[in-house]
Amino acid sequence: MSDGTLTPEALAQRAKLNGVELWALTDHDEIGGQQRAAAAAKAEGLHYLTGTEISVTFAHETVHIVGLGFDPNDAAMHAGLLATRGGRGARAREMSAQLEKVGIKGAYEGALKYVGNPELISRTHFARYLVETGVCRETHEVFRKYLTEGNPGFVPTRWASLRDAVHWITDAGGVAVIAHPGRYKFTPSEEYALFTEFKTHGGQATEVITGSHTAAEFVKYAETAKEFGLAASRGSDFHSPDESHTDLGTLPYLPGDLTPVWELIASRIQYASAH
Ligand code: AMP
Ligand code: MN
C-alpha cells in the first residue's frame, strides 16, 4: 500500500514459497493493507502479525519504528499515522521543484503514477521515475545522486516524534521495534540516546537481522539488544523483485540467545488454520 510493488496477496504467496512461517506486512505510515494481508496469509497457511513502519525524526535523522501486533482498528493509531502521512504531498512537490532546477522535469507527476495516493508518495516512487526516464540505471544509483542529503531533491522533513510513534504502537497493544539501526548515520552517543529514549518510552525490541545490515552489524546489534534488554526482530524490508537485494524469508535466523520479538506478542498472532 506504500512503496512496495507487489500486492499483499502476491507478497503472501511469495513469503509462503520462500518458507516463511510468520509474516507481517509493514507499509510506511499506513495500515490500510492489514486486512488484505491477514486474509492472504490465512489463505496461504501463514501465521500473521499486523505491521507498519512509522517515520520518526530523531536527532535530525529519519528513523523508522516498526510496529507489530497492534490492534489495526485503534483510533489513536489511525490518527497518528494520518498526521504522519500528511506532509508527504507538499514535500513531494518541493522535491520535484528541486529536481526541475537540475533539468529533471515532471518528477511529481511521474512519481505519482507509481502510487496514486499523494499522501503516500515517497522517495522510492521518485526513484522509480528517475530510472524509468533513464536519468539513472537503478534505484540505488538514484539514492547516491539524488533525494539524499546534499543532493538535488532532498527535502528535510519533520516526521513523528519517537515518543508518539512508540506510544501509538504500544497503546494499541503492539510492540515497537527499532528498524535497521545500522542504517542511520548516528554518532555512538546519538545511537545510545536513540536506544535509551526508545526504552524509556516503552519500546521493547530492535531489528537485528535485516536486509539493511551487514554480517558485522548482525553481531553488533545482537550485542546492543542484550545490552538494552530488547527482544530481537528479523525483517527483509522487501519492496520489489526488481529493487530489493533481500527476498522474503532468505535472511539468517536470529541468534539463539536473543528473545524473538514474536514471543512478546504471541497472543496477537493470527494463526493460520493449516500450515
Ligand atoms: P521516504 O519515506 O519518502 O523518505 O522514503 C524512504 C524510502 O526510500 C526507504 O524506506 C527506502 O525504501 C528508500 N530508500 C532510502 N534510501 C535508499 C537507498 N540508499 N537505496 C534504496 N532505497 C532507499
Ligand atoms: Mn520503503
PDB file of C-alpha atoms and ligand atoms in Angstrom:
ATOM      1  CA  MET A   1       0.000   0.000   0.000  1.00  0.00           C
ATOM      2  CA  SER A   2       3.003   2.374   0.336  1.00  0.00           C
ATOM      3  CA  ASP A   3       6.174   1.925  -1.718  1.00  0.00           C
ATOM      4  CA  GLY A   4       6.259  -1.793  -2.498  1.00  0.00           C
ATOM      5  CA  THR A   5       5.360  -3.001  -5.970  1.00  0.00           C
ATOM      6  CA  LEU A   6       3.558  -6.256  -5.102  1.00  0.00           C
ATOM      7  CA  THR A   7       0.029  -6.618  -3.763  1.00  0.00           C
ATOM      8  CA  PRO A   8      -0.466  -8.042  -0.257  1.00  0.00           C
ATOM      9  CA  GLU A   9      -1.728 -11.238  -1.910  1.00  0.00           C
ATOM     10  CA  ALA A  10       1.342 -11.604  -4.126  1.00  0.00           C
ATOM     11  CA  LEU A  11       3.592 -10.962  -1.128  1.00  0.00           C
ATOM     12  CA  ALA A  12       1.847 -13.636   0.933  1.00  0.00           C
ATOM     13  CA  GLN A  13       2.300 -16.107  -1.899  1.00  0.00           C
ATOM     14  CA  ARG A  14       5.970 -15.233  -2.257  1.00  0.00           C
ATOM     15  CA  ALA A  15       6.505 -15.493   1.506  1.00  0.00           C
ATOM     16  CA  LYS A  16       4.924 -18.948   1.534  1.00  0.00           C
ATOM     17  CA  LEU A  17       7.037 -20.146  -1.413  1.00  0.00           C
ATOM     18  CA  ASN A  18      10.170 -18.905   0.373  1.00  0.00           C
ATOM     19  CA  GLY A  19       9.372 -20.867   3.526  1.00  0.00           C
ATOM     20  CA  VAL A  20       8.169 -18.012   5.750  1.00  0.00           C
ATOM     21  CA  GLU A  21       6.026 -19.212   8.676  1.00  0.00           C
ATOM     22  CA  LEU A  22       5.117 -15.933  10.401  1.00  0.00           C
ATOM     23  CA  TRP A  23       4.695 -12.760   8.343  1.00  0.00           C
ATOM     24  CA  ALA A  24       3.903  -9.055   8.887  1.00  0.00           C
ATOM     25  CA  LEU A  25       3.216  -6.529   6.122  1.00  0.00           C
ATOM     26  CA  THR A  26       4.868  -3.254   7.189  1.00  0.00           C
ATOM     27  CA  ASP A  27       3.837  -0.375   4.928  1.00  0.00           C
ATOM     28  CA  HIS A  28       5.322   3.037   5.697  1.00  0.00           C
ATOM     29  CA  ASP A  29       2.948   5.102   7.878  1.00  0.00           C
ATOM     30  CA  GLU A  30      -0.024   3.126   6.605  1.00  0.00           C
ATOM     31  CA  ILE A  31      -2.113   0.180   7.811  1.00  0.00           C
ATOM     32  CA  GLY A  32      -4.740   0.129   5.052  1.00  0.00           C
ATOM     33  CA  GLY A  33      -3.387  -3.182   3.750  1.00  0.00           C
ATOM     34  CA  GLN A  34      -3.647  -5.089   7.024  1.00  0.00           C
ATOM     35  CA  GLN A  35      -6.987  -6.792   6.418  1.00  0.00           C
ATOM     36  CA  ARG A  36      -5.983  -7.987   2.972  1.00  0.00           C
ATOM     37  CA  ALA A  37      -2.599  -9.154   4.226  1.00  0.00           C
ATOM     38  CA  ALA A  38      -4.106 -11.088   7.140  1.00  0.00           C
ATOM     39  CA  ALA A  39      -6.666 -12.738   4.834  1.00  0.00           C
ATOM     40  CA  ALA A  40      -3.984 -13.581   2.265  1.00  0.00           C
ATOM     41  CA  ALA A  41      -1.764 -15.018   4.993  1.00  0.00           C
ATOM     42  CA  LYS A  42      -4.582 -17.219   6.171  1.00  0.00           C
ATOM     43  CA  ALA A  43      -5.281 -18.416   2.631  1.00  0.00           C
ATOM     44  CA  GLU A  44      -1.605 -19.347   2.218  1.00  0.00           C
ATOM     45  CA  GLY A  45      -1.315 -21.028   5.606  1.00  0.00           C
ATOM     46  CA  LEU A  46       0.959 -18.358   7.111  1.00  0.00           C
ATOM     47  CA  HIS A  47       0.728 -17.051  10.660  1.00  0.00           C
ATOM     48  CA  TYR A  48       0.239 -13.279  10.664  1.00  0.00           C
ATOM     49  CA  LEU A  49       1.063 -10.250  12.834  1.00  0.00           C
ATOM     50  CA  THR A  50      -0.181  -6.743  11.999  1.00  0.00           C
ATOM     51  CA  GLY A  51       2.622  -4.389  10.996  1.00  0.00           C
ATOM     52  CA  THR A  52       3.661  -0.883   9.991  1.00  0.00           C
ATOM     53  CA  GLU A  53       6.865   1.155   9.766  1.00  0.00           C
ATOM     54  CA  ILE A  54       6.495   4.653  11.191  1.00  0.00           C
ATOM     55  CA  SER A  55       8.700   7.549  10.025  1.00  0.00           C
ATOM     56  CA  VAL A  56      10.203   9.365  13.014  1.00  0.00           C
ATOM     57  CA  THR A  57      12.565  12.317  13.304  1.00  0.00           C
ATOM     58  CA  PHE A  58      15.271  11.796  15.920  1.00  0.00           C
ATOM     59  CA  ALA A  59      18.472  13.847  16.241  1.00  0.00           C
ATOM     60  CA  HIS A  60      17.918  15.423  12.786  1.00  0.00           C
ATOM     61  CA  GLU A  61      17.768  11.998  11.155  1.00  0.00           C
ATOM     62  CA  THR A  62      14.851   9.915   9.915  1.00  0.00           C
ATOM     63  CA  VAL A  63      14.454   6.759  11.978  1.00  0.00           C
ATOM     64  CA  HIS A  64      11.921   4.033  11.249  1.00  0.00           C
ATOM     65  CA  ILE A  65       9.974   2.416  14.077  1.00  0.00           C
ATOM     66  CA  VAL A  66       8.264  -0.839  13.189  1.00  0.00           C
ATOM     67  CA  GLY A  67       5.031  -1.677  14.999  1.00  0.00           C
ATOM     68  CA  LEU A  68       3.948  -5.314  15.281  1.00  0.00           C
ATOM     69  CA  GLY A  69       0.851  -6.962  16.727  1.00  0.00           C
ATOM     70  CA  PHE A  70      -1.181  -3.786  17.343  1.00  0.00           C
ATOM     71  CA  ASP A  71      -4.960  -3.539  17.001  1.00  0.00           C
ATOM     72  CA  PRO A  72      -5.487  -2.365  13.385  1.00  0.00           C
ATOM     73  CA  ASN A  73      -8.710  -0.590  14.396  1.00  0.00           C
ATOM     74  CA  ASP A  74      -7.129   1.550  17.111  1.00  0.00           C
ATOM     75  CA  ALA A  75      -8.352   5.151  16.643  1.00  0.00           C
ATOM     76  CA  ALA A  76      -5.272   6.940  18.036  1.00  0.00           C
ATOM     77  CA  MET A  77      -3.004   4.844  15.820  1.00  0.00           C
ATOM     78  CA  HIS A  78      -5.074   5.774  12.759  1.00  0.00           C
ATOM     79  CA  ALA A  79      -4.997   9.475  13.647  1.00  0.00           C
ATOM     80  CA  GLY A  80      -1.245   9.401  14.308  1.00  0.00           C
ATOM     81  CA  LEU A  81      -0.445   7.705  11.021  1.00  0.00           C
ATOM     82  CA  LEU A  82      -2.754  10.060   9.136  1.00  0.00           C
ATOM     83  CA  ALA A  83      -0.911  13.057  10.581  1.00  0.00           C
ATOM     84  CA  THR A  84       2.468  11.483   9.801  1.00  0.00           C
ATOM     85  CA  ARG A  85       1.463  10.940   6.164  1.00  0.00           C
ATOM     86  CA  GLY A  86       0.084  14.470   5.891  1.00  0.00           C
ATOM     87  CA  GLY A  87       3.334  16.191   4.936  1.00  0.00           C
ATOM     88  CA  ARG A  88       4.186  13.906   2.025  1.00  0.00           C
ATOM     89  CA  GLY A  89       2.255  15.720  -0.723  1.00  0.00           C
ATOM     90  CA  ALA A  90       3.845  19.137  -0.108  1.00  0.00           C
ATOM     91  CA  ARG A  91       7.276  17.564   0.379  1.00  0.00           C
ATOM     92  CA  ALA A  92       6.962  15.748  -2.947  1.00  0.00           C
ATOM     93  CA  ARG A  93       6.143  18.992  -4.760  1.00  0.00           C
ATOM     94  CA  GLU A  94       9.241  20.604  -3.257  1.00  0.00           C
ATOM     95  CA  MET A  95      11.365  17.614  -4.228  1.00  0.00           C
ATOM     96  CA  SER A  96      10.025  17.939  -7.763  1.00  0.00           C
ATOM     97  CA  ALA A  97      10.797  21.690  -7.870  1.00  0.00           C
ATOM     98  CA  GLN A  98      14.403  20.962  -6.846  1.00  0.00           C
ATOM     99  CA  LEU A  99      14.771  18.280  -9.494  1.00  0.00           C
ATOM    100  CA  GLU A 100      13.356  20.666 -12.090  1.00  0.00           C
ATOM    101  CA  LYS A 101      16.229  23.045 -11.323  1.00  0.00           C
ATOM    102  CA  VAL A 102      18.732  20.374 -12.357  1.00  0.00           C
ATOM    103  CA  GLY A 103      16.827  19.660 -15.562  1.00  0.00           C
ATOM    104  CA  ILE A 104      14.543  16.818 -14.487  1.00  0.00           C
ATOM    105  CA  LYS A 105      11.013  17.690 -15.499  1.00  0.00           C
ATOM    106  CA  GLY A 106       7.649  16.337 -14.355  1.00  0.00           C
ATOM    107  CA  ALA A 107       9.001  14.316 -11.425  1.00  0.00           C
ATOM    108  CA  TYR A 108       5.979  14.879  -9.173  1.00  0.00           C
ATOM    109  CA  GLU A 109       3.519  13.646 -11.793  1.00  0.00           C
ATOM    110  CA  GLY A 110       5.944  10.880 -12.767  1.00  0.00           C
ATOM    111  CA  ALA A 111       6.335   9.647  -9.184  1.00  0.00           C
ATOM    112  CA  LEU A 112       2.604   9.895  -8.570  1.00  0.00           C
ATOM    113  CA  LYS A 113       1.959   7.406 -11.387  1.00  0.00           C
ATOM    114  CA  TYR A 114       3.544   4.747  -9.174  1.00  0.00           C
ATOM    115  CA  VAL A 115       1.447   5.395  -6.085  1.00  0.00           C
ATOM    116  CA  GLY A 116      -1.863   7.059  -6.916  1.00  0.00           C
ATOM    117  CA  ASN A 117      -2.375   8.471  -3.426  1.00  0.00           C
ATOM    118  CA  PRO A 118      -0.285  11.669  -2.894  1.00  0.00           C
ATOM    119  CA  GLU A 119      -0.500  11.045   0.865  1.00  0.00           C
ATOM    120  CA  LEU A 120       1.776   8.042   0.414  1.00  0.00           C
ATOM    121  CA  ILE A 121       4.207   9.425  -2.146  1.00  0.00           C
ATOM    122  CA  SER A 122       7.777   8.595  -1.119  1.00  0.00           C
ATOM    123  CA  ARG A 123      11.320   8.896  -2.389  1.00  0.00           C
ATOM    124  CA  THR A 124      11.043   5.355  -3.705  1.00  0.00           C
ATOM    125  CA  HIS A 125       8.420   6.493  -6.220  1.00  0.00           C
ATOM    126  CA  PHE A 126      10.646   9.347  -7.389  1.00  0.00           C
ATOM    127  CA  ALA A 127      13.489   6.840  -7.715  1.00  0.00           C
ATOM    128  CA  ARG A 128      11.350   4.652  -9.981  1.00  0.00           C
ATOM    129  CA  TYR A 129      10.540   7.649 -12.164  1.00  0.00           C
ATOM    130  CA  LEU A 130      14.239   8.576 -12.466  1.00  0.00           C
ATOM    131  CA  VAL A 131      15.019   5.016 -13.545  1.00  0.00           C
ATOM    132  CA  GLU A 132      12.050   4.928 -15.939  1.00  0.00           C
ATOM    133  CA  THR A 133      13.230   8.121 -17.665  1.00  0.00           C
ATOM    134  CA  GLY A 134      16.849   6.944 -17.905  1.00  0.00           C
ATOM    135  CA  VAL A 135      18.299   9.563 -15.524  1.00  0.00           C
ATOM    136  CA  CYS A 136      19.749   6.657 -13.502  1.00  0.00           C
ATOM    137  CA  ARG A 137      20.194   2.964 -14.256  1.00  0.00           C
ATOM    138  CA  GLU A 138      18.796   1.641 -10.979  1.00  0.00           C
ATOM    139  CA  THR A 139      17.255   2.910  -7.748  1.00  0.00           C
ATOM    140  CA  HIS A 140      20.432   2.619  -5.666  1.00  0.00           C
ATOM    141  CA  GLU A 141      22.151   4.960  -8.115  1.00  0.00           C
ATOM    142  CA  VAL A 142      19.265   7.409  -7.606  1.00  0.00           C
ATOM    143  CA  PHE A 143      19.845   7.484  -3.854  1.00  0.00           C
ATOM    144  CA  ARG A 144      23.574   8.055  -4.397  1.00  0.00           C
ATOM    145  CA  LYS A 145      23.000  11.058  -6.683  1.00  0.00           C
ATOM    146  CA  TYR A 146      19.579  12.444  -5.780  1.00  0.00           C
ATOM    147  CA  LEU A 147      16.975  12.615  -2.979  1.00  0.00           C
ATOM    148  CA  THR A 148      19.529  12.257  -0.167  1.00  0.00           C
ATOM    149  CA  GLU A 149      21.176  14.903   1.994  1.00  0.00           C
ATOM    150  CA  GLY A 150      23.455  17.186  -0.025  1.00  0.00           C
ATOM    151  CA  ASN A 151      21.933  16.082  -3.338  1.00  0.00           C
ATOM    152  CA  PRO A 152      19.170  17.566  -5.532  1.00  0.00           C
ATOM    153  CA  GLY A 153      15.666  16.538  -4.492  1.00  0.00           C
ATOM    154  CA  PHE A 154      16.373  16.233  -0.766  1.00  0.00           C
ATOM    155  CA  VAL A 155      13.750  17.978   1.353  1.00  0.00           C
ATOM    156  CA  PRO A 156      14.255  17.710   5.110  1.00  0.00           C
ATOM    157  CA  THR A 157      11.058  16.606   6.787  1.00  0.00           C
ATOM    158  CA  ARG A 158       9.724  16.630  10.305  1.00  0.00           C
ATOM    159  CA  TRP A 159       8.122  13.220  10.883  1.00  0.00           C
ATOM    160  CA  ALA A 160       6.516  11.880  14.088  1.00  0.00           C
ATOM    161  CA  SER A 161       8.359  12.085  17.415  1.00  0.00           C
ATOM    162  CA  LEU A 162       9.926   8.905  18.794  1.00  0.00           C
ATOM    163  CA  ARG A 163       7.702   9.194  21.833  1.00  0.00           C
ATOM    164  CA  ASP A 164       4.472   9.456  19.840  1.00  0.00           C
ATOM    165  CA  ALA A 165       5.310   6.596  17.488  1.00  0.00           C
ATOM    166  CA  VAL A 166       6.174   4.220  20.343  1.00  0.00           C
ATOM    167  CA  HIS A 167       3.027   5.227  22.225  1.00  0.00           C
ATOM    168  CA  TRP A 168       0.707   4.771  19.231  1.00  0.00           C
ATOM    169  CA  ILE A 169       2.005   1.242  18.808  1.00  0.00           C
ATOM    170  CA  THR A 170       2.136   0.163  22.441  1.00  0.00           C
ATOM    171  CA  ASP A 171      -1.182   1.818  23.388  1.00  0.00           C
ATOM    172  CA  ALA A 172      -2.749  -0.218  20.567  1.00  0.00           C
ATOM    173  CA  GLY A 173      -1.412  -3.398  22.173  1.00  0.00           C
ATOM    174  CA  GLY A 174       1.581  -3.845  19.901  1.00  0.00           C
ATOM    175  CA  VAL A 175       5.324  -3.913  20.309  1.00  0.00           C
ATOM    176  CA  ALA A 176       7.615  -1.155  18.993  1.00  0.00           C
ATOM    177  CA  VAL A 177      10.801  -2.184  17.195  1.00  0.00           C
ATOM    178  CA  ILE A 178      13.744  -0.036  16.039  1.00  0.00           C
ATOM    179  CA  ALA A 179      14.065  -0.760  12.305  1.00  0.00           C
ATOM    180  CA  HIS A 180      17.517  -1.403  10.770  1.00  0.00           C
ATOM    181  CA  PRO A 181      19.551   0.571  13.368  1.00  0.00           C
ATOM    182  CA  GLY A 182      22.712   0.072  11.313  1.00  0.00           C
ATOM    183  CA  ARG A 183      21.342   2.283   8.552  1.00  0.00           C
ATOM    184  CA  TYR A 184      21.304   5.579  10.460  1.00  0.00           C
ATOM    185  CA  LYS A 185      24.218   7.956  10.320  1.00  0.00           C
ATOM    186  CA  PHE A 186      24.441   8.402  14.090  1.00  0.00           C
ATOM    187  CA  THR A 187      27.476   9.013  16.239  1.00  0.00           C
ATOM    188  CA  PRO A 188      27.858   6.396  19.003  1.00  0.00           C
ATOM    189  CA  SER A 189      26.369   8.825  21.535  1.00  0.00           C
ATOM    190  CA  GLU A 190      23.369   9.627  19.315  1.00  0.00           C
ATOM    191  CA  GLU A 191      22.768   5.919  18.801  1.00  0.00           C
ATOM    192  CA  TYR A 192      22.997   5.363  22.554  1.00  0.00           C
ATOM    193  CA  ALA A 193      20.441   8.151  23.042  1.00  0.00           C
ATOM    194  CA  LEU A 194      18.110   6.539  20.485  1.00  0.00           C
ATOM    195  CA  PHE A 195      18.129   3.189  22.285  1.00  0.00           C
ATOM    196  CA  THR A 196      17.877   4.782  25.727  1.00  0.00           C
ATOM    197  CA  GLU A 197      14.957   7.073  24.864  1.00  0.00           C
ATOM    198  CA  PHE A 198      13.240   4.302  22.915  1.00  0.00           C
ATOM    199  CA  LYS A 199      13.339   2.125  26.059  1.00  0.00           C
ATOM    200  CA  THR A 200      12.109   4.995  28.231  1.00  0.00           C
ATOM    201  CA  HIS A 201       9.033   5.445  26.018  1.00  0.00           C
ATOM    202  CA  GLY A 202       8.208   1.732  26.181  1.00  0.00           C
ATOM    203  CA  GLY A 203       9.987   0.318  23.126  1.00  0.00           C
ATOM    204  CA  GLN A 204      10.773  -3.362  23.556  1.00  0.00           C
ATOM    205  CA  ALA A 205      12.652  -4.666  20.516  1.00  0.00           C
ATOM    206  CA  THR A 206      15.173  -3.925  17.787  1.00  0.00           C
ATOM    207  CA  GLU A 207      15.773  -5.406  14.385  1.00  0.00           C
ATOM    208  CA  VAL A 208      18.974  -7.438  14.458  1.00  0.00           C
ATOM    209  CA  ILE A 209      18.757  -9.436  11.258  1.00  0.00           C
ATOM    210  CA  THR A 210      17.623  -7.257   8.339  1.00  0.00           C
ATOM    211  CA  GLY A 211      18.363  -6.831   4.662  1.00  0.00           C
ATOM    212  CA  SER A 212      19.935  -3.472   5.524  1.00  0.00           C
ATOM    213  CA  HIS A 213      22.583  -4.948   7.852  1.00  0.00           C
ATOM    214  CA  THR A 214      25.986  -6.406   7.098  1.00  0.00           C
ATOM    215  CA  ALA A 215      27.105  -9.614   8.827  1.00  0.00           C
ATOM    216  CA  ALA A 216      29.167  -7.473  11.220  1.00  0.00           C
ATOM    217  CA  GLU A 217      26.042  -5.462  12.054  1.00  0.00           C
ATOM    218  CA  PHE A 218      24.115  -8.689  12.810  1.00  0.00           C
ATOM    219  CA  VAL A 219      26.700  -9.283  15.556  1.00  0.00           C
ATOM    220  CA  LYS A 220      26.844  -5.658  16.691  1.00  0.00           C
ATOM    221  CA  TYR A 221      23.075  -5.263  17.105  1.00  0.00           C
ATOM    222  CA  ALA A 222      22.699  -8.665  18.750  1.00  0.00           C
ATOM    223  CA  GLU A 223      25.030  -7.240  21.420  1.00  0.00           C
ATOM    224  CA  THR A 224      23.084  -3.968  21.532  1.00  0.00           C
ATOM    225  CA  ALA A 225      19.817  -5.892  22.009  1.00  0.00           C
ATOM    226  CA  LYS A 226      21.334  -7.695  25.006  1.00  0.00           C
ATOM    227  CA  GLU A 227      22.855  -4.518  26.417  1.00  0.00           C
ATOM    228  CA  PHE A 228      19.478  -2.751  26.372  1.00  0.00           C
ATOM    229  CA  GLY A 229      17.369  -5.778  27.273  1.00  0.00           C
ATOM    230  CA  LEU A 230      15.463  -5.674  23.974  1.00  0.00           C
ATOM    231  CA  ALA A 231      13.876  -8.530  22.079  1.00  0.00           C
ATOM    232  CA  ALA A 232      15.127  -9.130  18.540  1.00  0.00           C
ATOM    233  CA  SER A 233      13.346  -8.940  15.193  1.00  0.00           C
ATOM    234  CA  ARG A 234      14.119 -10.131  11.695  1.00  0.00           C
ATOM    235  CA  GLY A 235      12.863  -8.258   8.637  1.00  0.00           C
ATOM    236  CA  SER A 236      13.557  -8.423   4.929  1.00  0.00           C
ATOM    237  CA  ASP A 237      12.421  -4.841   4.155  1.00  0.00           C
ATOM    238  CA  PHE A 238      11.437  -6.397   0.821  1.00  0.00           C
ATOM    239  CA  HIS A 239       9.950  -3.840  -1.613  1.00  0.00           C
ATOM    240  CA  SER A 240      10.087  -5.323  -5.098  1.00  0.00           C
ATOM    241  CA  PRO A 241      11.616  -8.237  -7.033  1.00  0.00           C
ATOM    242  CA  ASP A 242      13.374  -5.623  -9.216  1.00  0.00           C
ATOM    243  CA  GLU A 243      14.790  -3.450  -6.451  1.00  0.00           C
ATOM    244  CA  SER A 244      15.351  -5.413  -3.267  1.00  0.00           C
ATOM    245  CA  HIS A 245      18.512  -7.376  -2.673  1.00  0.00           C
ATOM    246  CA  THR A 246      16.935  -9.365   0.133  1.00  0.00           C
ATOM    247  CA  ASP A 247      13.948 -11.559  -0.614  1.00  0.00           C
ATOM    248  CA  LEU A 248      11.312 -12.571   1.934  1.00  0.00           C
ATOM    249  CA  GLY A 249      12.424 -15.471   4.104  1.00  0.00           C
ATOM    250  CA  THR A 250      16.036 -15.594   2.929  1.00  0.00           C
ATOM    251  CA  LEU A 251      17.837 -13.945   5.860  1.00  0.00           C
ATOM    252  CA  PRO A 252      19.734 -15.916   8.527  1.00  0.00           C
ATOM    253  CA  TYR A 253      17.856 -16.900  11.691  1.00  0.00           C
ATOM    254  CA  LEU A 254      18.028 -14.755  14.825  1.00  0.00           C
ATOM    255  CA  PRO A 255      20.881 -15.651  17.177  1.00  0.00           C
ATOM    256  CA  GLY A 256      19.602 -18.293  19.617  1.00  0.00           C
ATOM    257  CA  ASP A 257      20.468 -16.340  22.759  1.00  0.00           C
ATOM    258  CA  LEU A 258      18.084 -13.462  21.950  1.00  0.00           C
ATOM    259  CA  THR A 259      14.354 -13.273  22.688  1.00  0.00           C
ATOM    260  CA  PRO A 260      12.451 -13.296  19.378  1.00  0.00           C
ATOM    261  CA  VAL A 261      10.043 -10.347  19.207  1.00  0.00           C
ATOM    262  CA  TRP A 262       7.061 -12.614  18.476  1.00  0.00           C
ATOM    263  CA  GLU A 263       7.377 -14.164  21.940  1.00  0.00           C
ATOM    264  CA  LEU A 264       6.330 -10.797  23.411  1.00  0.00           C
ATOM    265  CA  ILE A 265       3.150 -10.706  21.310  1.00  0.00           C
ATOM    266  CA  ALA A 266       2.298 -14.382  20.966  1.00  0.00           C
ATOM    267  CA  SER A 267      -1.327 -13.652  21.859  1.00  0.00           C
ATOM    268  CA  ARG A 268      -1.507 -11.234  18.916  1.00  0.00           C
ATOM    269  CA  ILE A 269      -0.521 -13.792  16.290  1.00  0.00           C
ATOM    270  CA  GLN A 270      -3.333 -14.642  13.886  1.00  0.00           C
ATOM    271  CA  TYR A 271      -2.716 -18.332  13.400  1.00  0.00           C
ATOM    272  CA  ALA A 272      -3.349 -19.970  10.052  1.00  0.00           C
ATOM    273  CA  SER A 273      -5.685 -22.904  10.353  1.00  0.00           C
ATOM    274  CA  ALA A 274      -3.337 -25.080   8.309  1.00  0.00           C
ATOM    275  CA  HIS A 275       0.442 -24.979   7.903  1.00  0.00           C
TER     276      HIS A 275
HETATM  277  P1  AMP B   1      10.708   8.378   2.339  1.00  0.00           P
HETATM  278  O1  AMP B   1       9.825   7.740   3.385  1.00  0.00           O
HETATM  279  O2  AMP B   1       9.930   9.091   1.277  1.00  0.00           O
HETATM  280  O3  AMP B   1      11.802   9.224   2.917  1.00  0.00           O
HETATM  281  O4  AMP B   1      11.413   7.169   1.555  1.00  0.00           O
HETATM  282  C1  AMP B   1      12.177   6.260   2.300  1.00  0.00           C
HETATM  283  C2  AMP B   1      12.381   5.004   1.492  1.00  0.00           C
HETATM  284  O5  AMP B   1      13.289   5.241   0.421  1.00  0.00           O
HETATM  285  C3  AMP B   1      13.068   3.907   2.291  1.00  0.00           C
HETATM  286  O6  AMP B   1      12.180   3.182   3.083  1.00  0.00           O
HETATM  287  C4  AMP B   1      13.635   3.050   1.211  1.00  0.00           C
HETATM  288  O7  AMP B   1      12.630   2.218   0.682  1.00  0.00           O
HETATM  289  C5  AMP B   1      14.025   4.061   0.168  1.00  0.00           C
HETATM  290  N1  AMP B   1      15.453   4.364   0.273  1.00  0.00           N
HETATM  291  C6  AMP B   1      16.044   5.283   1.052  1.00  0.00           C
HETATM  292  N2  AMP B   1      17.392   5.276   0.869  1.00  0.00           N
HETATM  293  C7  AMP B   1      17.633   4.312  -0.051  1.00  0.00           C
HETATM  294  C8  AMP B   1      18.814   3.798  -0.672  1.00  0.00           C
HETATM  295  N3  AMP B   1      20.027   4.277  -0.370  1.00  0.00           N
HETATM  296  N4  AMP B   1      18.675   2.802  -1.575  1.00  0.00           N
HETATM  297  C9  AMP B   1      17.451   2.312  -1.884  1.00  0.00           C
HETATM  298  N5  AMP B   1      16.303   2.739  -1.329  1.00  0.00           N
HETATM  299  C10 AMP B   1      16.391   3.726  -0.420  1.00  0.00           C
HETATM  300 MN    MN B   2      10.152   1.616   1.871  1.00  0.00          MN
END
